[in-house]
XYZ file of C-alpha atoms in Angstrom:
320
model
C 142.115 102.563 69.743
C 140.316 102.148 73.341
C 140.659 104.930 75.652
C 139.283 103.323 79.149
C 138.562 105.591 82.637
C 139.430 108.754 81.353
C 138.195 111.489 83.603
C 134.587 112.956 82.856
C 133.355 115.128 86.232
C 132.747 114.935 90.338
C 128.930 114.020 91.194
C 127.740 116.866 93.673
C 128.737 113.940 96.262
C 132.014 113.769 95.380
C 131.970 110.491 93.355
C 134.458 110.981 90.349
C 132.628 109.648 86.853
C 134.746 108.096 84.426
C 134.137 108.041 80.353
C 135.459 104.688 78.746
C 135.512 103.973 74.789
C 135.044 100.819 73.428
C 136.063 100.367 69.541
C 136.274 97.353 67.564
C 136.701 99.116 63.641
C 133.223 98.776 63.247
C 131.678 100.565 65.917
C 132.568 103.448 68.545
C 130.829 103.741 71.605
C 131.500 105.815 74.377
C 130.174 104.668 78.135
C 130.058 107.248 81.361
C 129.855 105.156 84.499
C 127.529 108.427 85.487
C 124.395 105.992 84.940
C 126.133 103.249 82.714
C 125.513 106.170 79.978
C 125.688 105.413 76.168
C 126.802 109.112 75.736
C 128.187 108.377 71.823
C 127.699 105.503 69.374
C 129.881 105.835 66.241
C 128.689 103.291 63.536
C 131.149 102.318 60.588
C 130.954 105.629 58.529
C 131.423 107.766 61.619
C 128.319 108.900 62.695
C 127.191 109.376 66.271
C 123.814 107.965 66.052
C 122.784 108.756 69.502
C 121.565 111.585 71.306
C 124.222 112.497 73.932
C 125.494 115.611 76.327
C 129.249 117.198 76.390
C 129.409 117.231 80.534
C 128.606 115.707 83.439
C 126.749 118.976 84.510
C 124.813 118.539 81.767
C 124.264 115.009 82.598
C 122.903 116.436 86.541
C 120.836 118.806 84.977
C 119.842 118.843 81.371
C 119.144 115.111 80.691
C 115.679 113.004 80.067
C 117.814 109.791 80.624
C 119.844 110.047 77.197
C 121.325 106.614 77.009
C 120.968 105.982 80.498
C 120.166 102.867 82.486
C 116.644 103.445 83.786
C 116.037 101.140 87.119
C 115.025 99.788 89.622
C 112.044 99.685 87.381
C 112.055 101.276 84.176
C 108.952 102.779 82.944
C 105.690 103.934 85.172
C 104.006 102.092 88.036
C 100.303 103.410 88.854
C 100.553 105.389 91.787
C 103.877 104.941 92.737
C 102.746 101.844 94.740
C 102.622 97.454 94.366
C 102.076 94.319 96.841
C 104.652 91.792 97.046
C 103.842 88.635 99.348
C 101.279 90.913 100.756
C 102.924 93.440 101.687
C 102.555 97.250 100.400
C 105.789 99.059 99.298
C 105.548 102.731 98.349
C 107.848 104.697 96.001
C 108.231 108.202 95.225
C 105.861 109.472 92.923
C 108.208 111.585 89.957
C 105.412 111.266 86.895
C 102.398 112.894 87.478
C 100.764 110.509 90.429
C 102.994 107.586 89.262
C 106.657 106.480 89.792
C 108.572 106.496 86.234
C 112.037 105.089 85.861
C 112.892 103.909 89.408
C 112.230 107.189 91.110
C 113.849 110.417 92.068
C 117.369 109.117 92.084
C 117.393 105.925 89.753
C 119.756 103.760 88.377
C 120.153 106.670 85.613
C 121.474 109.269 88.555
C 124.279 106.409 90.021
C 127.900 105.953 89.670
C 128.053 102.844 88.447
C 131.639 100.771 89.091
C 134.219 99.528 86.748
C 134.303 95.533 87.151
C 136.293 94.652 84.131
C 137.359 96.571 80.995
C 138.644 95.467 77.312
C 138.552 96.874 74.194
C 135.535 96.286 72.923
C 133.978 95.348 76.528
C 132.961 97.045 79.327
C 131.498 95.089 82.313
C 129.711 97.933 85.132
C 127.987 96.962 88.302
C 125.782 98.659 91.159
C 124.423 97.689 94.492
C 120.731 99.175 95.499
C 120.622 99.235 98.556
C 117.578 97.963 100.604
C 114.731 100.384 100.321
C 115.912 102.991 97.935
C 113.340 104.511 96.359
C 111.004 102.331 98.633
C 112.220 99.005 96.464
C 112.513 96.312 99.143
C 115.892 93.905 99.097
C 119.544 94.696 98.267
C 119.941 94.317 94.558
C 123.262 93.434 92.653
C 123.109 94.457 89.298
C 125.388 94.095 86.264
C 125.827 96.002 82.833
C 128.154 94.568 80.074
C 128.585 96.195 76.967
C 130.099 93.880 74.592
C 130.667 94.917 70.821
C 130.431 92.239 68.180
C 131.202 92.688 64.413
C 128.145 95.787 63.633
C 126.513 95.180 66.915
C 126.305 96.583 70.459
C 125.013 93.880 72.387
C 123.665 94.619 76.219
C 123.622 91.785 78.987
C 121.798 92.811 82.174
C 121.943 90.572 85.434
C 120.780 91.045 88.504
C 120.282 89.131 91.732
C 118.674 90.344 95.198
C 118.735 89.169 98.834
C 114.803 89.603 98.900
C 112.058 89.286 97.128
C 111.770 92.739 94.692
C 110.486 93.999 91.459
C 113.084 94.777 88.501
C 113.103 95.435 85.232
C 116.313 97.730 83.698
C 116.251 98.932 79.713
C 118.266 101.135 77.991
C 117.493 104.779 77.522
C 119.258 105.748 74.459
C 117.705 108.280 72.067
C 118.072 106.924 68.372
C 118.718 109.243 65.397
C 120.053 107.511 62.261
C 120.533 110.712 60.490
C 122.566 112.316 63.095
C 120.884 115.374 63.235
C 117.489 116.996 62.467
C 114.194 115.055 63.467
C 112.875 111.078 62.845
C 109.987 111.872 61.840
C 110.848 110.553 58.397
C 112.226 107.678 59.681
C 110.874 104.311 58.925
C 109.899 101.588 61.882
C 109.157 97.934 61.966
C 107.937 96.457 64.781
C 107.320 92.594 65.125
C 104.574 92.609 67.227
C 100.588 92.394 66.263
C 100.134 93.643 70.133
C 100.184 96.512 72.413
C 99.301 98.099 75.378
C 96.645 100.552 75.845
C 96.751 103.297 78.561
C 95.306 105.718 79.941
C 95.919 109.559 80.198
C 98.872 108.830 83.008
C 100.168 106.437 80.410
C 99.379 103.335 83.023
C 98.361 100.011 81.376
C 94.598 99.434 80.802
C 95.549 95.704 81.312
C 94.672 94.965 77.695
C 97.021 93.808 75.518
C 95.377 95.255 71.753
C 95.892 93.568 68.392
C 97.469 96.339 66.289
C 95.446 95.370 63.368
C 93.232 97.914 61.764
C 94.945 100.811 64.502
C 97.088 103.842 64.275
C 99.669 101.505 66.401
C 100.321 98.776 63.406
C 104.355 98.679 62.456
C 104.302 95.296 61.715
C 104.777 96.804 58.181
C 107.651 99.562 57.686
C 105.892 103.133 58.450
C 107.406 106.478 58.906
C 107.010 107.370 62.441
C 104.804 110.416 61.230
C 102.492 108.637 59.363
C 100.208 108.251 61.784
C 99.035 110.089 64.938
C 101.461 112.847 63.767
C 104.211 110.433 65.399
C 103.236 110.781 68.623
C 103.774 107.067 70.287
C 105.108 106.477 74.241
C 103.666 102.852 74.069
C 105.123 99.534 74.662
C 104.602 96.946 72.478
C 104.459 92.946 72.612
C 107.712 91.815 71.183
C 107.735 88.727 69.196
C 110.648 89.269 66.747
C 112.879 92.533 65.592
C 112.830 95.837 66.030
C 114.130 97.678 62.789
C 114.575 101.472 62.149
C 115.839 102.909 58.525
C 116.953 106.455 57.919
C 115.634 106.675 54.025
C 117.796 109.612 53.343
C 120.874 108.469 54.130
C 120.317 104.591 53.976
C 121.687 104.023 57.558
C 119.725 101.239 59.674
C 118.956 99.477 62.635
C 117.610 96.062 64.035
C 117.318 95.524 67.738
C 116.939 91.810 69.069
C 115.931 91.044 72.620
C 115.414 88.337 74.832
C 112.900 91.151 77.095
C 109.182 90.176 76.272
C 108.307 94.241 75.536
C 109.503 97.368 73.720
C 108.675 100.763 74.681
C 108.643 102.985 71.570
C 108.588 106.283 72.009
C 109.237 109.533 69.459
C 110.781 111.677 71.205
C 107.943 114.416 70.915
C 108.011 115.327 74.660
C 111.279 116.366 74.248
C 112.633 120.006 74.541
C 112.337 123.090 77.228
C 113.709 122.701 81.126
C 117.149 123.471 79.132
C 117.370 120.213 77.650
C 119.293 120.930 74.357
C 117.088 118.350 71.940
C 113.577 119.360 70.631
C 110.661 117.366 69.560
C 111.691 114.469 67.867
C 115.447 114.796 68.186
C 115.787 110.916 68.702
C 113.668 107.921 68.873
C 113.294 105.544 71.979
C 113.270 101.235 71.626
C 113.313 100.431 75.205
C 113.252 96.529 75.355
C 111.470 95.619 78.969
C 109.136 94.078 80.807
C 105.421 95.442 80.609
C 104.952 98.746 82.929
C 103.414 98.626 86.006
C 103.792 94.681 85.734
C 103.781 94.535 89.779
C 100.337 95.388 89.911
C 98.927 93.185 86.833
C 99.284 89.448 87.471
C 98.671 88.235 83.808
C 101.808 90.683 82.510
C 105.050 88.620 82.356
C 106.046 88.521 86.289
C 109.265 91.070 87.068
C 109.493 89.656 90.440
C 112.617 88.572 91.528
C 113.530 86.461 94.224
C 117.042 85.222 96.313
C 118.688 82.583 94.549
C 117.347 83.475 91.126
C 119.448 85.367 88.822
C 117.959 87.517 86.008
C 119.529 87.304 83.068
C 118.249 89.933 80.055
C 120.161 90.495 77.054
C 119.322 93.373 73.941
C 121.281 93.603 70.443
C 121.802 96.293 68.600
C 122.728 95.773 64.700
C 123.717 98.868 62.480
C 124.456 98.921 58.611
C 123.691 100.907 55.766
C 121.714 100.388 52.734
């Protein structure tokens, strides 16, 4: 059983959020428009396998983008600054001296609107206006949420009247267990690259085998096993994802057409009344490469009029 637009809160601004649930048997997942939120995911033996918050006043002030959509540009950009056609655009600066997941107010902090709604689909969509959050051009972007047999499947696309820099992920915190920590969780990533960075977690411009490094998933390894689990890194993505709860035999791949993951722990999380501690819920952002705008040889996220960018991210659950 669907239950579509049911009311979830008023925005400070007046804008009324909506909650929609999308069911197909298999899976149950739960949408606000309040940043095209994955507040619950339900997988086939009932467990919410996602970090989420009861209200939308929670949502305002207690979230680190749980299951939001991070954008104009998720991840960090050095110095809250990049040239485009030779000209310098400057953006607020929310992470240290650099601008992290589109700004102040991202894509995470809008009311996204309802373009079409089914049971086991949900299609969202948002205009940016020209120069918010200093991004230059007026940016249409889409969100459909489409569930398929054991999989939530994400297609992004987005078109802009100027040139502009984009690149939208998924924010959802990831705990297979449903409760406690991930440290003992087990991760596979298919990549035998990643990206250095330095201590404001900005690309070196290197892009490091894994081999022979703390950073090698490209066999299954608890998250803990090495560095005490501590990873905010994005890696070069040239197959699956995977993530296996041992204890209770629950699993997940995530597929991606996006040339990068950002996997993070979690281990940041906790104080500022945020309700999740260290480790509560792990983080495979599929992207392109942060601060991309200012490194040429990273996969370009520059978009121009009459192109249309088209990114689409699976999500497959099961249980061992």
């Amino acid at each position: 059983m669907t239950d579509h637009g049911t009311a979830f809160g008023v925005t400070p601004d007046g804008e009324k959020v909506e909650r929609h649930v999308l069911d197909n048997g298999r899976l149950r997942v739960a949408v606000l428009t309040y940043g095209a939120t994955v507040q619950r995911l339900e997988v086939a033996d009932g467990t919410d396998v996602v970090l989420g918050l009861g209200t939308l006043e929670d949502y305002l002030l207690r979230s680190r983008y749980f299951g939001a959509v991070v954008g104009r540009y998720g991840n960090r950009i050095a110095r809250g600054r990049f040239t485009l056609d030779g000209t310098e655009y400057r953006l607020p600066v929310n992470d240290g001296e650099n601008s992290l997941h589109g700004g102040v107010r991202g894509f995470d902090k809008r009311v996204w609107q309802v373009e079409s709604a089914g049971p086991a689909e949900l299609l969202l969509g948002l205009v940016s206006p020209d120069g918010e959050e200093g991004y230059p051009g007026e940016l249409t972007a889409r969100v459909r949420y489409v569930l398929d047999g054991d999989t939530l499947r994400l297609e992004y696309r987005v078109t802009t009247d100027a040139p502009t820099v984009v690149n939208l992920t998924n924010h959802s915190y990831f705990n297979l267990a449903g409760g406690g920590d991930v440290r003992g969780h087990v991760v596979t990533l298919e990549a035998d690259r990643y990206l250095p960075v330095d201590e404001g977690k900005i690309p070196t411009g290197e892009l490091a085998p894994v081999a022979g490094t703390p950073f090698d998933f490209t066999a299954p390894s608890r998250v803990d096993a090495r560095l005490g689990g501590r990873y905010d890194h994005c890696y070069v993505l040239q197959g699956r994802a995977a993530v296996t709860d041992p204890v209770s035999g629950r699993w997940m791949e995530v597929t991606t057409t996006e040339p990068g993951v950002q996997f993070y722990t979690g281990h940041m999380l906790g104080g500022d009344g945020t309700p999740y501690g260290p480790f509560a819920g792990l983080c495979l952002e599929t992207q392109h490469f942060p601060d991309a705008p200012n490194r040429p040889a990273f996969p370009s996220p520059v978009l121009r009029p009459g192109e249309e960018r088209v990114s689409t991210t699976g999500y497959r659950f099961g249980i061992a």
